[in-house]
Amino acid sequence: MSVIEIIKNRRATPPRLFAKKDLPNGSVEELLRSANWAPNHKKTEPWRFKVYRGEAKNKLAADARVLLLEKQKEGYPVASEKIEKFASTIERVPVAIAVILQPDSAGRLPEWEEIAAVSMAVQNMWLTATEMDLAAFWATPGFIELFDGLLELENNQKSLGFFYVGQVMMDFPSPGRRDWKEKIEWKE
């Protein structure tokens, strides 16, 4: 596939459409290698990832369920259905990769630039997954801010969600795009 074909074929495949098959370590490593080539200003490389699979993934799901239910009892606005959907998705997918921002310790860049670099790293993983015929989905739940302790983040780190990856159970159709020309204003 050409690069443009890979871009057009990239899908946010709902995790319910992932096959219940394990993913080889080599496939996950290839995704992470491609993430490392994301562009970033001043070579800060602000992306960090924690890969959860097997028992560690199941423990993460159980701990997240407990944490979110406790926060809900304390008044945090999260619906029980959202808690269950999040935890059961982590249990279901073969691999859950925590996406983490580690900004430049010298503070040379605005946070938005560092977040953009991490987003580019995720896009690299996503395009690589597409080229490898894998299903992928980036989950960014509103309650991710509660997971610093659960993910054992350092003080300067911030969670930017989870990147789920697995085998494709069935193709997910393209939602399409409006004409690109509608979004452009030429100035000459």
XYZ file of C-alpha atoms in Angstrom:
188
model
C 0.000 0.000 0.000
C 1.119 3.530 -0.692
C 1.247 6.063 2.142
C -1.924 7.772 0.909
C -3.722 4.407 0.786
C -2.617 3.626 4.351
C -3.875 7.051 5.486
C -7.235 6.533 3.769
C -7.572 2.989 5.163
C -6.794 3.929 8.784
C -9.806 3.266 10.996
C -10.788 3.856 14.587
C -12.023 0.288 14.894
C -14.340 -0.119 17.890
C -12.741 -2.604 20.306
C -15.879 -4.766 20.171
C -14.789 -5.573 16.598
C -11.335 -6.827 17.648
C -10.787 -10.571 17.320
C -10.197 -12.399 20.589
C -6.682 -13.408 19.558
C -3.352 -12.576 21.129
C -0.956 -10.255 19.372
C 2.719 -11.269 19.015
C 5.279 -9.135 20.878
C 7.019 -8.432 17.575
C 3.906 -6.712 16.214
C 3.595 -4.507 19.296
C 7.302 -3.676 19.160
C 6.954 -2.636 15.507
C 4.191 -0.197 16.464
C 6.322 1.269 19.246
C 9.363 1.581 16.965
C 7.303 3.553 14.471
C 5.988 5.806 17.266
C 9.558 6.722 18.124
C 10.002 8.378 14.701
C 7.359 11.033 15.309
C 8.381 14.611 14.633
C 8.972 16.771 17.692
C 10.373 20.193 18.356
C 13.825 20.428 19.976
C 14.074 16.610 19.955
C 12.239 16.319 23.288
C 10.618 12.979 22.323
C 7.846 13.538 24.910
C 6.008 10.259 24.314
C 6.083 7.425 26.800
C 4.123 4.192 26.629
C 3.209 1.447 29.069
C 2.132 -1.798 27.418
C -0.466 -3.873 29.230
C -1.311 -7.424 28.288
C -2.213 -10.676 30.016
C -2.534 -10.549 33.798
C -1.188 -6.989 34.035
C -3.956 -5.842 31.682
C -6.626 -7.662 33.678
C -5.291 -6.149 36.912
C -5.375 -2.696 35.318
C -9.038 -3.228 34.358
C -9.956 -4.428 37.859
C -8.060 -1.587 39.555
C -9.603 0.996 37.210
C -13.085 -0.337 37.970
C -12.477 -0.082 41.739
C -10.926 3.400 41.473
C -13.727 4.769 39.309
C -16.451 3.332 41.541
C -14.761 4.911 44.581
C -14.521 8.273 42.804
C -18.161 7.982 41.749
C -19.178 7.494 45.417
C -17.151 10.626 46.270
C -19.190 12.604 43.741
C -17.010 12.445 40.639
C -19.371 12.635 37.637
C -18.876 9.292 35.900
C -21.748 7.008 34.945
C -21.701 3.376 36.056
C -22.163 2.319 32.426
C -19.015 4.237 31.425
C -17.038 2.555 34.199
C -18.148 -0.905 33.125
C -17.595 -0.213 29.426
C -14.073 1.096 30.058
C -13.029 -1.810 32.315
C -14.584 -4.496 30.117
C -12.899 -3.006 27.020
C -9.483 -3.203 28.711
C -10.251 -6.841 29.594
C -11.380 -7.643 26.062
C -8.599 -6.153 23.929
C -5.359 -8.143 23.600
C -3.125 -5.102 24.135
C -3.771 -1.776 25.863
C -1.001 0.801 25.546
C -1.117 3.722 27.968
C -0.228 6.905 26.069
C 1.748 9.263 28.286
C 3.044 12.800 27.859
C 6.402 13.541 29.460
C 7.068 17.197 28.752
C 10.526 18.668 28.421
C 11.980 19.036 31.928
C 13.471 22.419 30.999
C 10.053 23.702 29.931
C 11.373 24.954 26.589
C 8.131 24.258 24.750
C 4.458 24.982 25.302
C 2.462 21.935 26.377
C 0.408 21.950 23.181
C 3.543 21.287 21.103
C 4.460 18.328 23.289
C 0.897 16.959 23.072
C 1.040 17.383 19.282
C 4.270 15.335 19.204
C 2.688 12.547 21.281
C -0.321 12.622 18.953
C 2.018 12.216 15.982
C 3.594 9.202 17.712
C 0.136 7.668 18.139
C -0.658 8.407 14.486
C 2.574 6.621 13.502
C 1.462 3.573 15.517
C -1.987 3.764 13.951
C -0.686 3.956 10.393
C 1.708 1.086 11.090
C -1.174 -0.957 12.528
C -3.157 -0.242 9.353
C -0.254 -1.370 7.176
C -0.048 -4.564 9.291
C -3.829 -5.203 8.950
C -4.390 -4.685 12.679
C -7.346 -3.037 14.387
C -6.612 0.031 16.516
C -8.488 2.576 18.635
C -7.333 5.527 20.770
C -9.564 5.894 23.835
C -9.444 9.235 25.636
C -12.018 9.016 28.433
C -12.741 12.193 30.377
C -11.806 10.490 33.633
C -8.261 9.650 32.486
C -7.032 12.427 34.815
C -7.786 10.083 37.733
C -5.295 7.448 36.596
C -1.964 9.060 37.518
C -1.480 6.760 40.518
C -2.912 3.719 38.785
C -0.444 4.138 35.909
C 2.394 5.040 38.306
C 3.072 8.292 36.480
C 5.889 10.582 37.501
C 4.977 14.086 38.727
C 5.554 15.757 35.360
C 3.771 13.083 33.291
C 0.181 13.165 32.053
C -1.963 10.359 30.674
C -3.402 10.970 27.212
C -5.498 7.799 27.057
C -5.076 4.246 25.856
C -4.222 2.926 22.413
C -5.901 -0.454 21.921
C -4.587 -2.804 19.270
C -5.519 -6.297 18.133
C -6.404 -8.535 15.236
C -9.252 -7.445 12.973
C -12.407 -9.519 13.503
C -14.250 -7.754 10.689
C -13.637 -4.744 8.493
C -14.980 -1.476 9.800
C -16.228 0.734 6.962
C -14.877 4.201 6.387
C -17.088 6.968 7.699
C -15.800 8.979 4.741
C -14.822 12.622 4.733
C -16.336 15.780 3.356
C -14.565 17.229 0.323
C -11.165 18.548 1.396
C -11.709 21.674 -0.692
C -14.462 22.806 1.717
C -11.848 23.152 4.443
C -9.261 25.181 2.561
C -8.931 28.888 1.989
C -6.259 29.801 -0.546
C -4.442 33.120 -0.181
C -2.301 34.129 -3.149
